[in-house]
């Protein structure tokens, strides 16, 4: 008998933690943060205590109560054991709602993912050090007085730090050790195994299948457990239309191949799946059907109308093909695209792991903004001192705000909500009449609404015209036009076609607020409980 336990991600979007247990072993599918549950108790300045993190999260029922966590976090906890050891945890992609808690898992549980996903996860760790999602681990031990004995601490002395070794099973040509990891000996941190050489992956015939989503490296997982064939989709989006394909091919062969990866995945598995564990983010209500190609046209039109004015683009740089879209627009409108150092590090990381993403065609359009920070850490410090990612030379990349001031109409500046303070580098005349393009998802939570209203306050103060977001009629909640953002999730029509083609015997919806949408269409094939036995 196989037990499929949706530990989180049941009747909610995000927070996927799915445990599949059989006689051959157990597999964890993603291990993310459920922001809906998290937001009930925590926000930016109220968080779990670092030395008691696992215990705090278990007490609030934000983590599944099993003996699956790092020994240094649970040294005196009495947690129930699983029936079978976990062979590996599969990370479908680097969004926090899918991997935000992976740093808390037992160090002897291997992590399986695409090389791009693992590389980006490590790069993000180097830039934003959040222990709950880190792959590079440092052991914690009970503190000494005046620290309470039950509070776990890391050594402050570099020479006494104990790194916790983790096994990474990657799919791709390049090892993670190709990255400029900020420690001397990578063998102290990771044991790297290609998926083809992994005993755990081979035991279940695991195949990592790339899919099209809003972050590079996204993958589905196909595997067999106790003779049952599984497909876990992770998050994915529709394949492009023929009109879209022509535009994407103009941007590069790799861009078109990425967009067609969902189609290729379906062709590989159709008729070969017994159990489909599938996302259903967009099945509830109406959603925009805007595509990346339509988005490109809208952005190009808007920027062409803003000649001589500074353009601010808001989207996450880990959404690499959206960056490619803006790069093409920058090239066609005679502008340079300016990114922050942390974002350039992500771009360079992907180029190391997969040469398809070097963007050499547009390299002369890319600049790195010299922020007004008083200190630099980790990779940012190495980069700004010319020790890593120094091709092209740093002096050709770095741009000071005074240079942008001279000719603001020659630049597109990538700034998100949390980087808005960089606008204070510019004179009001430079910002006056500029445009801000909101190429990001809409707000859903109360905190996000507050953030969006605060964003609009900044834009109004500097007389920057917002595109894609505006004050709502009652002035309390912003409204979104959706003209500059394409969803990273598959449409209801695309999902229906996927399921019909794959034709599984059993369908288990996750990452969805409306799983009944599935049972209305596929009746007895659909399992709606959070725990399914087959």
Coordinates of C-alpha atoms in Angstrom, one line a residue:
X1 CA 0.0 0.0 0.0
X2 CA 1.2 3.5 -0.8
X3 CA 0.3 6.5 1.5
X4 CA 0.1 9.9 -0.2
X5 CA -0.1 12.5 2.5
X6 CA -0.6 16.2 1.6
X7 CA 1.1 17.6 4.6
X8 CA 0.5 21.1 3.3
X9 CA -0.8 22.6 0.0
X10 CA -4.3 21.0 0.4
X11 CA -7.1 23.4 -0.6
X12 CA -4.7 26.3 -0.5
X13 CA -2.3 27.9 -3.0
X14 CA 1.3 27.3 -2.0
X15 CA 3.1 25.6 0.9
X16 CA 3.5 22.3 -0.9
X17 CA 4.8 19.5 1.3
X18 CA 3.7 16.1 0.0
X19 CA 4.9 12.8 1.4
X20 CA 4.6 9.7 -0.7
X21 CA 5.4 6.5 1.3
X22 CA 5.6 3.0 0.0
X23 CA 7.5 -0.2 0.7
X24 CA 10.5 1.0 -1.4
X25 CA 10.8 4.1 0.7
X26 CA 9.4 7.6 1.1
X27 CA 9.7 10.7 -1.2
X28 CA 9.0 14.3 -0.1
X29 CA 7.7 16.5 -2.9
X30 CA 8.7 20.2 -2.1
X31 CA 8.9 21.6 1.4
X32 CA 7.6 25.2 1.2
X33 CA 6.1 27.9 3.3
X34 CA 2.3 28.1 3.5
X35 CA 2.0 31.9 3.5
X36 CA -1.7 31.8 4.4
X37 CA -0.9 30.0 7.7
X38 CA 2.4 31.8 8.2
X39 CA 0.7 35.2 8.0
X40 CA -1.7 34.3 10.8
X41 CA 1.2 34.6 13.3
X42 CA 4.3 36.2 11.6
X43 CA 5.2 39.2 9.5
X44 CA 8.4 41.1 8.7
X45 CA 9.3 42.1 12.3
X46 CA 7.6 39.1 14.1
X47 CA 9.3 35.8 13.2
X48 CA 10.2 32.5 14.8
X49 CA 13.1 32.6 17.2
X50 CA 16.2 31.5 15.4
X51 CA 17.5 29.3 18.2
X52 CA 14.1 27.6 18.7
X53 CA 12.8 27.7 15.1
X54 CA 11.6 24.2 14.6
X55 CA 10.1 24.0 18.1
X56 CA 8.3 27.3 17.5
X57 CA 6.9 26.3 14.1
X58 CA 5.9 22.8 15.4
X59 CA 4.0 24.4 18.3
X60 CA 2.0 26.7 15.9
X61 CA 1.4 23.7 13.6
X62 CA 3.3 25.3 10.7
X63 CA 5.4 22.3 10.2
X64 CA 4.3 18.6 10.0
X65 CA 4.9 16.8 13.2
X66 CA 7.4 14.0 12.1
X67 CA 11.0 13.2 12.9
X68 CA 12.3 14.7 9.7
X69 CA 14.2 17.8 11.0
X70 CA 17.9 18.5 11.5
X71 CA 19.2 16.8 14.6
X72 CA 20.7 20.1 15.9
X73 CA 17.3 21.7 15.9
X74 CA 15.4 18.8 17.5
X75 CA 18.0 17.3 19.9
X76 CA 15.5 16.9 22.8
X77 CA 12.3 16.5 20.8
X78 CA 10.2 13.4 20.8
X79 CA 8.7 13.3 17.3
X80 CA 7.0 10.3 15.6
X81 CA 9.1 8.5 13.0
X82 CA 7.9 7.8 9.5
X83 CA 7.3 4.2 8.4
X84 CA 10.1 4.5 5.8
X85 CA 13.2 6.7 5.5
X86 CA 12.9 9.5 3.0
X87 CA 14.9 8.7 -0.1
X88 CA 15.1 12.3 -1.2
X89 CA 13.2 15.6 -1.1
X90 CA 12.4 16.9 -4.6
X91 CA 12.4 20.7 -5.1
X92 CA 10.4 21.7 -8.1
X93 CA 11.6 25.3 -8.2
X94 CA 13.0 28.1 -6.1
X95 CA 9.8 29.9 -5.1
X96 CA 9.5 30.2 -1.3
X97 CA 6.1 28.5 -1.2
X98 CA 7.9 25.3 -2.5
X99 CA 11.3 25.4 -0.8
X100 CA 11.0 27.9 2.0
X101 CA 11.5 25.3 4.8
X102 CA 14.1 23.0 3.1
X103 CA 16.9 24.3 5.4
X104 CA 15.2 22.7 8.4
X105 CA 15.1 19.1 7.0
X106 CA 17.5 16.4 8.3
X107 CA 20.9 16.8 6.8
X108 CA 21.0 13.2 5.7
X109 CA 17.9 13.6 3.5
X110 CA 19.3 14.2 -0.1
X111 CA 17.9 17.1 -2.1
X112 CA 16.9 16.3 -5.7
X113 CA 16.4 19.0 -8.3
X114 CA 17.6 20.5 -11.5
X115 CA 21.1 22.1 -11.5
X116 CA 19.5 25.5 -12.2
X117 CA 17.2 25.3 -9.2
X118 CA 20.0 24.2 -6.8
X119 CA 22.3 26.8 -8.2
X120 CA 19.7 29.6 -7.8
X121 CA 18.8 28.4 -4.3
X122 CA 22.5 28.7 -3.2
X123 CA 22.9 32.1 -4.9
X124 CA 19.8 33.3 -3.1
X125 CA 21.1 32.0 0.2
X126 CA 24.4 33.9 -0.4
X127 CA 22.4 37.1 -0.9
X128 CA 19.6 36.7 1.6
X129 CA 20.7 34.5 4.5
X130 CA 17.5 32.8 5.8
X131 CA 18.3 29.7 7.7
X132 CA 15.0 28.0 7.1
X133 CA 15.6 27.9 3.4
X134 CA 19.4 27.5 3.2
X135 CA 21.2 24.6 1.6
X136 CA 24.5 25.6 3.2
X137 CA 24.0 24.6 6.9
X138 CA 25.9 25.4 10.1
X139 CA 25.4 23.2 13.1
X140 CA 23.7 24.7 16.2
X141 CA 24.5 23.6 19.8
X142 CA 22.9 24.4 23.2
X143 CA 24.0 27.8 24.4
X144 CA 25.9 28.5 27.6
X145 CA 24.8 30.9 30.4
X146 CA 23.5 33.6 30.1
X147 CA 21.9 32.0 27.0
X148 CA 19.2 29.6 28.0
X149 CA 20.2 26.0 27.7
X150 CA 17.4 25.1 25.4
X151 CA 18.3 27.8 22.9
X152 CA 20.5 26.6 20.0
X153 CA 23.3 28.8 18.7
X154 CA 25.9 28.8 15.9
X155 CA 29.5 29.5 16.7
X156 CA 30.5 33.1 16.2
X157 CA 34.1 32.2 15.6
X158 CA 34.8 31.3 12.0
X159 CA 37.4 28.8 12.8
X160 CA 35.0 26.9 15.1
X161 CA 32.0 26.9 12.7
X162 CA 30.8 23.4 11.9
X163 CA 29.3 23.0 8.4
X164 CA 26.6 20.4 8.1
X165 CA 27.1 18.3 4.9
X166 CA 24.2 17.8 2.6
X167 CA 23.8 15.6 -0.5
X168 CA 22.6 17.3 -3.6
X169 CA 21.3 15.2 -6.5
X170 CA 21.3 17.3 -9.6
X171 CA 20.0 17.0 -13.1
X172 CA 22.2 18.7 -15.7
X173 CA 25.7 19.0 -17.0
X174 CA 27.3 21.3 -14.5
X175 CA 28.0 20.6 -10.8
X176 CA 27.0 23.1 -8.2
X177 CA 30.7 23.4 -7.4
X178 CA 31.0 25.5 -10.5
X179 CA 29.6 28.4 -8.4
X180 CA 31.8 30.7 -6.4
X181 CA 30.7 29.3 -3.0
X182 CA 32.0 31.6 -0.3
X183 CA 33.8 28.8 1.6
X184 CA 37.2 27.3 0.9
X185 CA 36.4 23.7 0.4
X186 CA 33.1 22.8 -1.2
X187 CA 33.5 19.2 -0.2
X188 CA 32.8 20.2 3.4
X189 CA 29.3 21.4 2.4
X190 CA 27.9 19.2 -0.3
X191 CA 28.2 15.7 -1.8
X192 CA 27.2 16.2 -5.4
X193 CA 25.7 13.4 -7.4
X194 CA 24.2 13.5 -10.8
X195 CA 20.7 12.0 -10.9
X196 CA 22.0 9.2 -13.2
X197 CA 24.5 8.1 -10.6
X198 CA 22.2 8.4 -7.6
X199 CA 21.1 5.1 -5.9
X200 CA 18.1 6.8 -4.3
X201 CA 16.9 8.3 -7.6
X202 CA 17.5 5.1 -9.6
X203 CA 15.6 3.1 -7.0
X204 CA 12.4 4.8 -8.0
X205 CA 13.4 5.6 -11.6
X206 CA 13.3 9.4 -10.9
X207 CA 13.2 11.6 -14.0
X208 CA 13.4 15.4 -13.7
X209 CA 11.4 16.9 -16.5
X210 CA 11.8 20.6 -17.1
X211 CA 8.6 22.7 -17.4
X212 CA 7.7 26.2 -18.3
X213 CA 7.0 28.4 -15.2
X214 CA 7.9 31.9 -14.0
X215 CA 11.4 30.9 -12.8
X216 CA 14.2 29.1 -14.6
X217 CA 14.9 25.5 -13.6
X218 CA 11.3 24.6 -12.8
X219 CA 10.6 20.9 -13.1
X220 CA 8.1 18.1 -12.8
X221 CA 9.1 14.8 -11.3
X222 CA 8.2 11.4 -12.8
X223 CA 8.9 8.3 -10.6
X224 CA 7.8 4.8 -9.8
X225 CA 7.2 3.6 -6.3
X226 CA 6.1 0.0 -5.6
X227 CA 5.3 -0.3 -9.3
X228 CA 3.0 2.7 -9.3
X229 CA 3.9 5.5 -11.8
X230 CA 3.7 9.0 -10.4
X231 CA 3.9 12.5 -12.0
X232 CA 4.2 15.5 -9.7
X233 CA 3.8 18.6 -11.9
X234 CA 5.0 21.2 -9.5
X235 CA 4.0 24.6 -10.9
X236 CA 3.8 25.1 -14.7
X237 CA 2.3 27.3 -17.3
X238 CA 0.8 26.8 -20.8
X239 CA 2.9 26.2 -23.9
X240 CA 3.1 29.1 -26.4
X241 CA 0.8 29.6 -29.3
X242 CA 2.3 29.6 -32.9
X243 CA 2.3 33.4 -32.9
X244 CA 4.1 33.4 -29.6
X245 CA 6.7 30.9 -30.9
X246 CA 7.7 33.3 -33.7
X247 CA 8.4 36.1 -31.2
X248 CA 10.2 33.8 -28.7
X249 CA 12.4 32.5 -31.5
X250 CA 13.5 36.1 -32.2
X251 CA 14.6 36.3 -28.6
X252 CA 16.7 33.1 -28.9
X253 CA 16.5 29.4 -29.4
X254 CA 16.8 28.7 -25.7
X255 CA 13.9 31.0 -25.0
X256 CA 11.6 29.0 -27.3
X257 CA 12.9 25.7 -25.9
X258 CA 12.0 26.8 -22.4
X259 CA 8.5 27.9 -23.5
X260 CA 7.9 24.5 -25.1
X261 CA 9.2 22.4 -22.1
X262 CA 5.7 21.8 -20.7
X263 CA 4.6 20.4 -24.1
X264 CA 7.7 18.2 -24.2
X265 CA 7.0 16.9 -20.6
X266 CA 3.4 16.0 -21.5
X267 CA 4.6 14.1 -24.7
X268 CA 7.1 12.1 -22.6
X269 CA 4.6 10.9 -19.9
X270 CA 1.2 10.7 -21.6
X271 CA -0.3 7.3 -21.2
X272 CA 2.4 6.3 -18.6
X273 CA 1.0 7.9 -15.4
X274 CA -1.1 6.1 -12.8
X275 CA -1.2 8.9 -10.2
X276 CA -1.1 12.6 -11.2
X277 CA -0.4 15.1 -8.4
X278 CA -1.2 18.3 -10.1
X279 CA -1.4 22.1 -9.4
X280 CA -4.6 24.0 -9.9
X281 CA -3.8 27.6 -9.1
X282 CA -6.0 29.2 -11.7
X283 CA -9.1 27.0 -11.8
X284 CA -10.9 29.4 -9.4
X285 CA -12.6 32.5 -10.9
X286 CA -11.5 34.4 -13.9
X287 CA -7.9 35.0 -14.8
X288 CA -6.1 37.0 -17.4
X289 CA -5.0 35.0 -20.5
X290 CA -2.3 37.5 -21.3
X291 CA 0.8 35.7 -22.7
X292 CA 4.5 36.7 -22.6
X293 CA 4.2 37.7 -26.3
X294 CA 1.3 40.1 -25.6
X295 CA 3.1 41.4 -22.5
X296 CA 6.2 42.2 -24.7
X297 CA 4.1 44.2 -27.1
X298 CA 2.4 46.1 -24.3
X299 CA 5.8 47.0 -22.6
X300 CA 7.4 48.0 -25.9
X301 CA 4.4 50.3 -26.7
X302 CA 4.5 51.9 -23.3
X303 CA 8.3 52.5 -23.3
X304 CA 8.2 53.9 -26.8
X305 CA 5.7 56.5 -25.6
X306 CA 8.0 57.5 -22.8
X307 CA 11.0 58.9 -24.7
X308 CA 13.3 61.0 -22.6
X309 CA 11.8 59.7 -19.4
X310 CA 13.2 57.2 -16.8
X311 CA 11.4 53.8 -16.8
X312 CA 11.2 51.7 -13.7
X313 CA 10.4 48.0 -14.2
X314 CA 9.2 45.9 -11.2
X315 CA 9.6 42.2 -11.6
X316 CA 11.8 39.5 -9.9
X317 CA 15.0 38.8 -11.7
X318 CA 14.7 35.1 -11.0
X319 CA 12.0 35.3 -13.6
X320 CA 14.7 35.1 -16.2
X321 CA 12.7 35.1 -19.3
X322 CA 10.8 38.2 -18.2
X323 CA 14.2 39.8 -17.9
X324 CA 14.9 38.6 -21.4
X325 CA 11.7 40.4 -22.6
X326 CA 12.7 43.7 -21.0
X327 CA 16.2 43.3 -22.5
X328 CA 14.8 43.0 -26.0
X329 CA 12.6 46.0 -25.4
X330 CA 15.6 48.0 -24.0
X331 CA 17.7 47.0 -27.1
X332 CA 14.9 48.1 -29.5
X333 CA 14.3 51.4 -27.7
X334 CA 18.0 52.4 -27.4
X335 CA 18.1 52.0 -23.6
X336 CA 20.3 50.2 -21.1
X337 CA 18.7 47.9 -18.6
X338 CA 20.0 48.6 -15.0
X339 CA 19.9 45.9 -12.4
X340 CA 21.0 45.7 -8.7
X341 CA 24.2 43.8 -7.8
X342 CA 22.2 41.0 -6.2
X343 CA 20.2 40.5 -9.4
X344 CA 23.3 40.5 -11.6
X345 CA 24.7 37.8 -9.3
X346 CA 21.6 35.6 -10.1
X347 CA 22.0 36.2 -13.8
X348 CA 25.7 35.3 -13.7
X349 CA 25.0 32.2 -11.6
X350 CA 22.6 30.9 -14.3
X351 CA 25.2 31.6 -17.0
X352 CA 27.7 29.5 -15.1
X353 CA 25.3 26.5 -14.7
X354 CA 23.7 26.8 -18.2
X355 CA 25.5 28.7 -20.9
X356 CA 22.1 29.3 -22.7
X357 CA 21.5 32.1 -20.3
X358 CA 24.6 34.2 -20.8
X359 CA 22.6 36.9 -22.7
X360 CA 25.6 37.7 -24.8
X361 CA 23.4 39.0 -27.5
X362 CA 22.3 41.8 -25.2
X363 CA 25.3 42.2 -22.9
X364 CA 25.9 45.8 -24.0
X365 CA 22.4 46.7 -22.7
X366 CA 23.1 45.5 -19.1
X367 CA 24.4 47.8 -16.4
X368 CA 24.7 47.3 -12.6
X369 CA 23.5 50.0 -10.3
X370 CA 26.0 51.2 -7.6
X371 CA 23.7 51.4 -4.6
X372 CA 24.3 53.6 -1.6
X373 CA 25.1 50.8 0.8
X374 CA 27.6 51.3 3.6
X375 CA 28.7 47.6 3.6
X376 CA 28.8 44.7 1.2
X377 CA 28.7 41.0 2.2
X378 CA 29.3 37.6 0.5
X379 CA 29.0 37.5 -3.3
X380 CA 28.2 41.2 -3.6
X381 CA 31.5 42.1 -1.9
X382 CA 33.4 39.7 -4.1
X383 CA 31.7 41.0 -7.2
X384 CA 32.3 44.7 -6.5
X385 CA 36.0 43.9 -5.7
X386 CA 36.3 42.3 -9.1
X387 CA 36.9 38.8 -7.7
X388 CA 34.0 37.0 -9.4
X389 CA 31.8 37.6 -12.4
X390 CA 34.2 40.2 -13.9
X391 CA 33.4 39.5 -17.6
X392 CA 32.7 42.1 -19.0
X393 CA 35.0 44.2 -16.8
X394 CA 33.4 45.8 -13.8
X395 CA 34.2 49.3 -14.9
X396 CA 31.9 48.8 -18.0
X397 CA 29.1 47.4 -15.9
X398 CA 28.8 49.6 -12.8
X399 CA 26.7 52.8 -13.2
X400 CA 26.4 55.6 -10.7
X401 CA 23.1 57.4 -10.2
X402 CA 24.8 60.6 -11.4
X403 CA 25.3 59.0 -14.8
X404 CA 21.6 58.1 -15.1
X405 CA 20.8 61.7 -14.0
X406 CA 22.5 63.0 -17.2
X407 CA 20.1 61.2 -19.6
X408 CA 17.3 59.3 -17.7
X409 CA 15.6 58.5 -21.0
X410 CA 18.4 56.1 -21.8
X411 CA 17.7 53.6 -19.0
X412 CA 15.2 51.1 -17.7
X413 CA 15.8 50.6 -13.9
X414 CA 14.8 47.4 -12.3
X415 CA 13.5 48.2 -8.8
X416 CA 11.1 46.2 -6.7
X417 CA 9.1 47.3 -3.7
X418 CA 11.9 46.6 -1.2
X419 CA 14.4 48.6 -3.3
X420 CA 12.3 51.8 -3.6
X421 CA 14.7 53.8 -1.3
X422 CA 17.1 53.8 -4.3
X423 CA 14.8 56.5 -5.8
X424 CA 16.1 58.9 -3.2
X425 CA 19.4 59.0 -5.2
X426 CA 17.7 61.0 -7.9
X427 CA 16.5 64.6 -8.2
X428 CA 12.8 65.2 -8.4
X429 CA 13.2 66.5 -11.9
X430 CA 14.8 63.2 -13.1
X431 CA 11.9 61.2 -11.7
X432 CA 9.1 63.6 -12.6
X433 CA 7.0 62.2 -15.4
X434 CA 8.8 58.9 -15.5
X435 CA 6.8 55.6 -15.6
X436 CA 6.7 52.6 -13.3
X437 CA 5.7 49.3 -15.0
X438 CA 4.2 46.7 -12.6
X439 CA 5.2 43.4 -14.2
X440 CA 4.4 41.4 -11.1
X441 CA 1.6 39.4 -9.6
X442 CA -1.4 41.0 -7.9
X443 CA -1.8 41.4 -4.2
X444 CA -3.8 38.9 -2.2
X445 CA -3.0 39.3 1.5
X446 CA -3.7 42.2 3.8
X447 CA 0.0 42.9 4.1
X448 CA 0.5 42.9 0.3
X449 CA -2.4 45.5 0.0
X450 CA -0.6 47.7 2.6
X451 CA 2.7 47.3 0.7
X452 CA 1.0 48.2 -2.7
X453 CA -0.6 51.3 -1.2
X454 CA 2.8 52.3 0.2
X455 CA 4.3 51.8 -3.3
X456 CA 1.8 54.1 -4.8
X457 CA 2.6 56.7 -2.2
X458 CA 6.2 56.7 -3.4
X459 CA 5.2 57.0 -7.0
X460 CA 2.8 59.9 -6.3
X461 CA 5.4 61.7 -4.3
X462 CA 7.8 61.8 -7.2
X463 CA 5.1 62.1 -9.9
X464 CA 6.0 58.8 -11.5
X465 CA 3.1 57.4 -13.5
X466 CA 2.2 53.8 -12.5
X467 CA 1.4 51.3 -15.3
X468 CA -0.5 48.1 -14.4
X469 CA -1.4 49.2 -10.9
X470 CA -3.5 52.2 -9.7
X471 CA -5.6 53.4 -6.7
X472 CA -8.8 51.5 -6.3
X473 CA -12.1 53.3 -6.3
X474 CA -12.3 53.4 -2.5
X475 CA -8.6 54.3 -2.3
X476 CA -8.0 51.5 0.2
X477 CA -7.2 48.6 -2.1
X478 CA -5.2 49.0 -5.4
X479 CA -6.5 47.7 -8.7
X480 CA -4.5 45.9 -11.4
X481 CA -4.9 46.0 -15.2
X482 CA -2.8 42.9 -15.8
X483 CA -1.4 44.3 -19.0
X484 CA 2.2 43.8 -18.0
X485 CA 2.2 40.5 -16.2
X486 CA 1.6 36.9 -17.5
X487 CA 0.7 34.3 -15.0
X488 CA 3.2 31.5 -14.3
X489 CA 0.4 29.0 -13.9
X490 CA -1.4 26.9 -16.4
X491 CA -4.9 28.1 -17.6
X492 CA -8.0 26.0 -16.9
X493 CA -8.1 25.1 -20.6
X494 CA -4.5 24.1 -20.7
X495 CA -4.9 22.1 -17.5
X496 CA -7.9 20.2 -18.9
X497 CA -5.9 19.3 -22.0
X498 CA -2.9 18.2 -20.0
X499 CA -5.0 15.8 -17.8
X500 CA -6.8 14.4 -20.8
X501 CA -3.5 13.7 -22.6
X502 CA -1.7 12.3 -19.6
X503 CA -4.9 10.2 -18.8
X504 CA -4.0 9.1 -15.3
X505 CA -6.0 6.6 -13.2
X506 CA -5.9 8.8 -10.2
X507 CA -5.8 12.7 -9.9
X508 CA -4.8 14.4 -6.7
X509 CA -5.2 18.3 -6.9
X510 CA -2.8 20.4 -4.8
X511 CA -1.8 24.1 -4.8
X512 CA -5.5 25.0 -5.4
X513 CA -8.4 26.6 -3.6
X514 CA -11.0 24.8 -5.7
X515 CA -10.1 21.1 -6.0
X516 CA -13.8 20.5 -6.7
X517 CA -13.1 21.8 -10.2
X518 CA -11.3 18.6 -10.9
X519 CA -14.0 16.2 -9.5
X520 CA -16.6 18.0 -11.6
X521 CA -14.7 16.9 -14.7
X522 CA -13.1 13.6 -13.8
X523 CA -15.5 12.3 -11.2
X524 CA -14.3 9.2 -9.4
X525 CA -10.7 9.6 -10.7
X526 CA -10.2 12.5 -8.3
X527 CA -9.1 12.2 -4.7
X528 CA -10.0 15.3 -2.6
X529 CA -8.8 14.1 0.9
X530 CA -5.5 15.3 2.3
X531 CA -4.4 11.7 2.7
X532 CA -4.9 9.1 -0.1
X533 CA -4.1 5.3 0.1
X534 CA -3.7 3.3 -3.0

